[in-house]
JSON list of C-alpha atoms in Angstrom, two decimals:
[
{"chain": "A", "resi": 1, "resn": "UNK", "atom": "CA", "xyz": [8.53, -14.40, -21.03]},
{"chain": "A", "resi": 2, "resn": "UNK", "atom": "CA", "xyz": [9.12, -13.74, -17.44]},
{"chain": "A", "resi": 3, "resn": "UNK", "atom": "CA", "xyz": [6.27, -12.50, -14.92]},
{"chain": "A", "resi": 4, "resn": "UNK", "atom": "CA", "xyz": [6.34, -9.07, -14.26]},
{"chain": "A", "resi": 5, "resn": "UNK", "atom": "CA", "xyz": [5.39, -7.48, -10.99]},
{"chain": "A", "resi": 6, "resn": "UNK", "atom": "CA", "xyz": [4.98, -3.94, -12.93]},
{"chain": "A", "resi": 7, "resn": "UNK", "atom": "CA", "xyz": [1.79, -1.76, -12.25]},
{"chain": "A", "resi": 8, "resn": "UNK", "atom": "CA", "xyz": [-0.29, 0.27, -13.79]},
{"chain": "A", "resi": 9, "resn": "UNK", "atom": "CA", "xyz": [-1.19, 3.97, -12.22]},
{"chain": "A", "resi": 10, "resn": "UNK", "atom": "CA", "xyz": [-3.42, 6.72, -13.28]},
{"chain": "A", "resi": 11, "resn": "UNK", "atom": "CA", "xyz": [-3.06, 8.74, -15.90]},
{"chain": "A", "resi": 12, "resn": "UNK", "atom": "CA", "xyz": [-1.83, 12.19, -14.18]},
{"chain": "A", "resi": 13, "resn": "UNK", "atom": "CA", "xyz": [-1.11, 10.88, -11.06]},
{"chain": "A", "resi": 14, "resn": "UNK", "atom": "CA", "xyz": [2.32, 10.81, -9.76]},
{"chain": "A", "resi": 15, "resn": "UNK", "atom": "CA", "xyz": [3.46, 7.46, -7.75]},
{"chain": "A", "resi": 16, "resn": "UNK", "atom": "CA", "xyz": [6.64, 8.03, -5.77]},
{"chain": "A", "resi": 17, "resn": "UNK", "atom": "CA", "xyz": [9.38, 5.48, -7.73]},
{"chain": "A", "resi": 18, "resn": "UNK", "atom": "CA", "xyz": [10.49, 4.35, -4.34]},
{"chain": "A", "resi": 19, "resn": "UNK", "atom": "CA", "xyz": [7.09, 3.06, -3.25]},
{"chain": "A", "resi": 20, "resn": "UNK", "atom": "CA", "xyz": [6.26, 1.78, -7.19]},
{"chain": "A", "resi": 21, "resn": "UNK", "atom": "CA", "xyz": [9.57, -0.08, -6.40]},
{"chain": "A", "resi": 22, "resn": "UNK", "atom": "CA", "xyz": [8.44, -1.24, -3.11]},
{"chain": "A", "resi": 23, "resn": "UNK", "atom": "CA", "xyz": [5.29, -2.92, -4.73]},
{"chain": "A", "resi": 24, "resn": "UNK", "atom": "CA", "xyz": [7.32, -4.50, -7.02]},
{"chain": "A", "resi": 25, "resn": "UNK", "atom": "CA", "xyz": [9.72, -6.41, -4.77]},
{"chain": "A", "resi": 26, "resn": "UNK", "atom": "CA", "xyz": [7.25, -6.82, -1.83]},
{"chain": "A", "resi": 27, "resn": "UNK", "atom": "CA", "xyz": [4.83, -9.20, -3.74]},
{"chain": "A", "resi": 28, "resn": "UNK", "atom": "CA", "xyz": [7.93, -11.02, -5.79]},
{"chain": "A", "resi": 29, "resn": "UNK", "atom": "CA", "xyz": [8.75, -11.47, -1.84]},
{"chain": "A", "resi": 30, "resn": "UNK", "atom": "CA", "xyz": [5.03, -12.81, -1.22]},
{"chain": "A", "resi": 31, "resn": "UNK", "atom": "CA", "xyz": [5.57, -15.37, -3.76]},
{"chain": "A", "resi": 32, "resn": "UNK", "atom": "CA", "xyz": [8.83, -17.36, -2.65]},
{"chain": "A", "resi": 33, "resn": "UNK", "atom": "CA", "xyz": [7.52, -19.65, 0.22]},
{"chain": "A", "resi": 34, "resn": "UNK", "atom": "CA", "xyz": [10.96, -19.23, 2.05]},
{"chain": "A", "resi": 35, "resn": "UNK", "atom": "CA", "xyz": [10.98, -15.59, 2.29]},
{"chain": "A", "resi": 36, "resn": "UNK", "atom": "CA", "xyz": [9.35, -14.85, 5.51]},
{"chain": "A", "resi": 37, "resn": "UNK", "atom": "CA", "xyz": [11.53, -13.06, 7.52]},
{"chain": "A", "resi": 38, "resn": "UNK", "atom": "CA", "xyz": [11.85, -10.73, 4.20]},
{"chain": "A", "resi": 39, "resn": "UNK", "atom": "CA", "xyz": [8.03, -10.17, 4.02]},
{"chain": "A", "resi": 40, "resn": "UNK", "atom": "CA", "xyz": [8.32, -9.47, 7.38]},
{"chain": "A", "resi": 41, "resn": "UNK", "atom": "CA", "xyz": [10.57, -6.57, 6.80]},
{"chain": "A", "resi": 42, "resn": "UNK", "atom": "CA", "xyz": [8.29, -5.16, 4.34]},
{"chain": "A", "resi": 43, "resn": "UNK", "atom": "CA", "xyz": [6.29, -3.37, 7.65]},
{"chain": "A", "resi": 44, "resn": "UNK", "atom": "CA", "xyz": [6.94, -1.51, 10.36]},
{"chain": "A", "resi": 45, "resn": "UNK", "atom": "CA", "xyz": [7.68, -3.13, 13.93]},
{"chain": "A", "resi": 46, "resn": "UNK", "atom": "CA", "xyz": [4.15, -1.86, 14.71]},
{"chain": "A", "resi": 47, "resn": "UNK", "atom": "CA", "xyz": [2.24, -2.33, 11.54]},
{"chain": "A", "resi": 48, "resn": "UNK", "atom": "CA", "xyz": [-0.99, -4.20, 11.17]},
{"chain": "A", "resi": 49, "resn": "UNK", "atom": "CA", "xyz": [-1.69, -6.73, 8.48]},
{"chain": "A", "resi": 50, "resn": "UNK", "atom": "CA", "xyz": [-5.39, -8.03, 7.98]},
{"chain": "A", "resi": 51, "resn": "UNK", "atom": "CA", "xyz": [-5.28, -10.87, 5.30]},
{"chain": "A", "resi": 52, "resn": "UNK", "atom": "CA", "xyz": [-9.33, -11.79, 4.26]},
{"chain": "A", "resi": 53, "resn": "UNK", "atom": "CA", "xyz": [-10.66, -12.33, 8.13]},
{"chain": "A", "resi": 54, "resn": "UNK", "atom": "CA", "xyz": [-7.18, -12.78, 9.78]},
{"chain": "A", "resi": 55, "resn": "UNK", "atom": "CA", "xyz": [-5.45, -10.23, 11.68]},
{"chain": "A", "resi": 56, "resn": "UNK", "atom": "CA", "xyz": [-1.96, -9.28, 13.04]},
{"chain": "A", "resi": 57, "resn": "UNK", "atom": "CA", "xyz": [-0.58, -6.56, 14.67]},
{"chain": "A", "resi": 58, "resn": "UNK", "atom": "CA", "xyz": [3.50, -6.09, 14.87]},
{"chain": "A", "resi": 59, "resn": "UNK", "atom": "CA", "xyz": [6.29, -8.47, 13.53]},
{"chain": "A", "resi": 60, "resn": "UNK", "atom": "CA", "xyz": [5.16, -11.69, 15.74]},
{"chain": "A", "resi": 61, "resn": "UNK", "atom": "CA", "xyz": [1.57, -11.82, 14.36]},
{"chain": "A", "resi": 62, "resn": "UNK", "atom": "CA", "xyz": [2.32, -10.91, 10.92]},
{"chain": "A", "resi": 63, "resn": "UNK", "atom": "CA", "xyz": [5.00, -13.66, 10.80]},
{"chain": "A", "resi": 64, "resn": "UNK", "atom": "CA", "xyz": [2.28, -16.55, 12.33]},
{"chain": "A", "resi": 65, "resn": "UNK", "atom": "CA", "xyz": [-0.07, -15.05, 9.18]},
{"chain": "A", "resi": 66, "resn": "UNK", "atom": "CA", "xyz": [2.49, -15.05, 6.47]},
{"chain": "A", "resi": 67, "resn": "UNK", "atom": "CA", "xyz": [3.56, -18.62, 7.21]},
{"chain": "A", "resi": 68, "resn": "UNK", "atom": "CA", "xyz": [0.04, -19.71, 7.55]},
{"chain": "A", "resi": 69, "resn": "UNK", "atom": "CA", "xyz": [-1.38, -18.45, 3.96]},
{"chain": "A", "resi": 70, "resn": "UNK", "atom": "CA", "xyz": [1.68, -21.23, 2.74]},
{"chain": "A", "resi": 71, "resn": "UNK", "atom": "CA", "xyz": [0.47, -24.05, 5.03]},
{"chain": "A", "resi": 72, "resn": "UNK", "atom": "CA", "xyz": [-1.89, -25.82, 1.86]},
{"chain": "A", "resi": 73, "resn": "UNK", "atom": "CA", "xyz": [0.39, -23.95, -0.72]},
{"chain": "A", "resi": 74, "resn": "UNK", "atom": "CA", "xyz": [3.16, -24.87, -3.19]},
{"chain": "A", "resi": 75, "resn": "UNK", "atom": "CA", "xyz": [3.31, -22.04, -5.39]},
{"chain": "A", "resi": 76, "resn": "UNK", "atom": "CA", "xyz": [1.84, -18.64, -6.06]},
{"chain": "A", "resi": 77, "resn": "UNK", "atom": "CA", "xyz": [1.64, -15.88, -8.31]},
{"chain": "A", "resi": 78, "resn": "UNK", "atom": "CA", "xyz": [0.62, -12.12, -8.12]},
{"chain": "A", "resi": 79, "resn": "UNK", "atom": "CA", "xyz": [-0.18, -10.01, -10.94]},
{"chain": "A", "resi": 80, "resn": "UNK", "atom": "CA", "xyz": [-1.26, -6.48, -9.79]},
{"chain": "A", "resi": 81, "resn": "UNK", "atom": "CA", "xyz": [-3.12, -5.01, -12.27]},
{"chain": "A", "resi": 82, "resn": "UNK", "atom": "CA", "xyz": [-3.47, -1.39, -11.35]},
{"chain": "A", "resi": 83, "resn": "UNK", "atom": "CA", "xyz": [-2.55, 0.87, -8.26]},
{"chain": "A", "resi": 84, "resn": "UNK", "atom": "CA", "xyz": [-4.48, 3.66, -7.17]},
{"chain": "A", "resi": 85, "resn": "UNK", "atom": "CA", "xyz": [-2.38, 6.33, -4.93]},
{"chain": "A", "resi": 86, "resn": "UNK", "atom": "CA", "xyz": [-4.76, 8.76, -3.12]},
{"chain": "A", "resi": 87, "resn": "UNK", "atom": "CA", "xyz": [-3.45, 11.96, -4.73]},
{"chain": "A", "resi": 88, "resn": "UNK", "atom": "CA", "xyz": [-0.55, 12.62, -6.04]},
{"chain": "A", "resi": 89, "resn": "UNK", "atom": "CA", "xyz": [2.61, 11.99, -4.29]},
{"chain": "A", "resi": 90, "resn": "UNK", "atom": "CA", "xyz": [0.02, 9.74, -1.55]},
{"chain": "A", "resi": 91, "resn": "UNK", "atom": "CA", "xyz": [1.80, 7.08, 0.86]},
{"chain": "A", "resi": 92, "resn": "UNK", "atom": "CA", "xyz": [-1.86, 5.42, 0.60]},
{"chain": "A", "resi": 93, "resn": "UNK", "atom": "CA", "xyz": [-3.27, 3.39, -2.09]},
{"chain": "A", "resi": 94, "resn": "UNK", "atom": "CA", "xyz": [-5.80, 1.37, -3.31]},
{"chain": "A", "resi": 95, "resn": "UNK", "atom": "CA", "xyz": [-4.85, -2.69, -5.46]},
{"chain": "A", "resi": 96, "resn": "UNK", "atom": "CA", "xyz": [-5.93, -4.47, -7.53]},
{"chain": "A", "resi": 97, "resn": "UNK", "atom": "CA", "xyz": [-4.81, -7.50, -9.08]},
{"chain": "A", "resi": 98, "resn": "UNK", "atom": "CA", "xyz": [-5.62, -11.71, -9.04]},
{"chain": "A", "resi": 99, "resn": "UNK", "atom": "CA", "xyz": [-3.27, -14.40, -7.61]},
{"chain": "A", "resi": 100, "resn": "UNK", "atom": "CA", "xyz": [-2.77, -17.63, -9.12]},
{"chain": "A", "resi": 101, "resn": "UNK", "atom": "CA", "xyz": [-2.18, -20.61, -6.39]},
{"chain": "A", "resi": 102, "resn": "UNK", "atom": "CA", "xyz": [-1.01, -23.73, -6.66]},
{"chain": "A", "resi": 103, "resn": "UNK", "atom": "CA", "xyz": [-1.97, -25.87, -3.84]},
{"chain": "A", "resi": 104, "resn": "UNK", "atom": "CA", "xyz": [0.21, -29.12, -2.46]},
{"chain": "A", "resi": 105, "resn": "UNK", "atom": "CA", "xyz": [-2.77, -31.38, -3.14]},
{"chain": "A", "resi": 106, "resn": "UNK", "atom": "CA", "xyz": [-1.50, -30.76, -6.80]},
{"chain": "A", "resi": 107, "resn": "UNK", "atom": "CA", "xyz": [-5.47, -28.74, -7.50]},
{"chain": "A", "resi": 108, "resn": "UNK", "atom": "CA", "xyz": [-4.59, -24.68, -9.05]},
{"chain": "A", "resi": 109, "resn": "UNK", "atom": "CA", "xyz": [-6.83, -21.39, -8.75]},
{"chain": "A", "resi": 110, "resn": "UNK", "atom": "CA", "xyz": [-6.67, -17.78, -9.49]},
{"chain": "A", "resi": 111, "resn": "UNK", "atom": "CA", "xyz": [-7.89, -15.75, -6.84]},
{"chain": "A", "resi": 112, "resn": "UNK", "atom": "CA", "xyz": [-8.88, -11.84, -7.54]},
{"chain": "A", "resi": 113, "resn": "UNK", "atom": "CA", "xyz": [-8.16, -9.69, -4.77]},
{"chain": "A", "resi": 114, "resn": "UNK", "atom": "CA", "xyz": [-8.06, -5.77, -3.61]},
{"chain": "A", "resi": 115, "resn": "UNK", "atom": "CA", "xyz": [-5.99, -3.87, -0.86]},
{"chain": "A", "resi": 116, "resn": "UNK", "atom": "CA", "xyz": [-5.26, -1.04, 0.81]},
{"chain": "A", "resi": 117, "resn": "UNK", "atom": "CA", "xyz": [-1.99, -0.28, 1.71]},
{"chain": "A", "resi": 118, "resn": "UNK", "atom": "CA", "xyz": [-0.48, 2.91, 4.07]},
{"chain": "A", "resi": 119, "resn": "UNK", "atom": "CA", "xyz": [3.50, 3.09, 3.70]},
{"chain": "A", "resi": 120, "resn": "UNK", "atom": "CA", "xyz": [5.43, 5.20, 5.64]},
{"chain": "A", "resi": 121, "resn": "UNK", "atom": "CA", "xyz": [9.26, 5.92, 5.85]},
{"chain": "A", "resi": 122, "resn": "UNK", "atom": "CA", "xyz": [10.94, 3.84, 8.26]},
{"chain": "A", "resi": 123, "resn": "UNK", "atom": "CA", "xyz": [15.00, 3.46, 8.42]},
{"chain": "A", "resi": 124, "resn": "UNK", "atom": "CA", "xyz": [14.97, 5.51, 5.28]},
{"chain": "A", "resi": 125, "resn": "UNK", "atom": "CA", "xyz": [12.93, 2.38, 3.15]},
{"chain": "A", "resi": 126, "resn": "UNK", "atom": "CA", "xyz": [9.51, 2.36, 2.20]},
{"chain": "A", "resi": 127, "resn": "UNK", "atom": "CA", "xyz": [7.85, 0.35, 4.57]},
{"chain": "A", "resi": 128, "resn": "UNK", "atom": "CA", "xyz": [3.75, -0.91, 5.53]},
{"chain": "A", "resi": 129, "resn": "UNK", "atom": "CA", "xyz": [2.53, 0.82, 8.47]},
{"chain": "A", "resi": 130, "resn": "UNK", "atom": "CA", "xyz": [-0.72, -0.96, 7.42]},
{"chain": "A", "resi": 131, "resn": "UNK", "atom": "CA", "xyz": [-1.99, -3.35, 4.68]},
{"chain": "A", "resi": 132, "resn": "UNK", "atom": "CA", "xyz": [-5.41, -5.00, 3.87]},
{"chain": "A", "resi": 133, "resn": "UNK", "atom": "CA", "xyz": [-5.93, -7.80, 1.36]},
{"chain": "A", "resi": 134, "resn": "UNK", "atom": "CA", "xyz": [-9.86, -8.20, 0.37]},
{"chain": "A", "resi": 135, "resn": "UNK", "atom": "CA", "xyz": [-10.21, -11.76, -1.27]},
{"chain": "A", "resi": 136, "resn": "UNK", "atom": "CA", "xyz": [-12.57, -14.74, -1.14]},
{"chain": "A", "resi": 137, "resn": "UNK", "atom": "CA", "xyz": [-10.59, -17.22, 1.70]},
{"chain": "A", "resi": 138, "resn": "UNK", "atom": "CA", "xyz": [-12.92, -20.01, 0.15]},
{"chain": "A", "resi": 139, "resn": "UNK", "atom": "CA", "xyz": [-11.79, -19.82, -3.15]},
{"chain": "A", "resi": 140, "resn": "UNK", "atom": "CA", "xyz": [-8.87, -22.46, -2.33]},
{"chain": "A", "resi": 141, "resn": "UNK", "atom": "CA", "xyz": [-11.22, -24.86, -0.97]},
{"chain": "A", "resi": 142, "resn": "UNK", "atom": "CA", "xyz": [-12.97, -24.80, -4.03]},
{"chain": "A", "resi": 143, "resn": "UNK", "atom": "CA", "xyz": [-10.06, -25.08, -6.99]},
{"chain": "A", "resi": 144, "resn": "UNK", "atom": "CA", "xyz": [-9.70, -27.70, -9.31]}
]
């Protein structure tokens, strides 16, 4: 069966399609190590990106994180879980979800992590104007 990058929401809560959409491709994007200039395009020219204890602030930055969080990895895997929107209709939201790595020492992990995520129109798309991911940076050094 193929992975699917589908979410859960709250019961009564209505989650714009476009932005349930944008979840969707953005972290099938975040798992093809090639895609950076994609990923990239995910946020707006101004956006800021904080990824455990790194941070980046416009296109520049959040390119030198995205290709950094592949340096030590061969393959990875999101499954989000559940998305919170704040409200119904909300361009903000809380994640959930656990991503498994594979590393290019050949050792694998799953990793849980949260976010929070503002998205904003830009050009017509759904786009990040900011993104947090909350996850334990250690738990690589430590997989098996």
């Amino acid at each position: 069966m193929a992975h699917s990058y589908k979410s859960e929401y709250p019961p009564g809560v209505q989650a714009d399609d476009g932005i349930k959409a944008f979840f969707e491709e953005f972290y099938k994007t975040s798992d093809t190590p090639d895609a950076h200039e994609k990923y990239a395009d995910s946020f707006t020219g101004d956006a800021t990106l904080i990824m455990a204890s790194k941070k980046g602030v416009g296109r520049e930055e959040i390119l030198q994180i995205r290709e950094g969080a592949w340096a030590v990895v061969a393959s990875r895997q999101h499954t989000i879980h559940k998305i919170f929107p704040f409200g119904s209709g909300s361009s903000e939201v809380m994640l959930y979800g656990v991503v498994a790595y594979t590393l290019k020492d050949g050792r694998k992990t799953d990793v849980e992590w949260g976010a929070r995520a503002n998205l904003v129109q830009d050009g017509g798309k759904w786009k990040l104007q900011f993104y947090q991911v909350y996850l334990d940076s250690a738990a690589t050094q430590n997989a098996k």
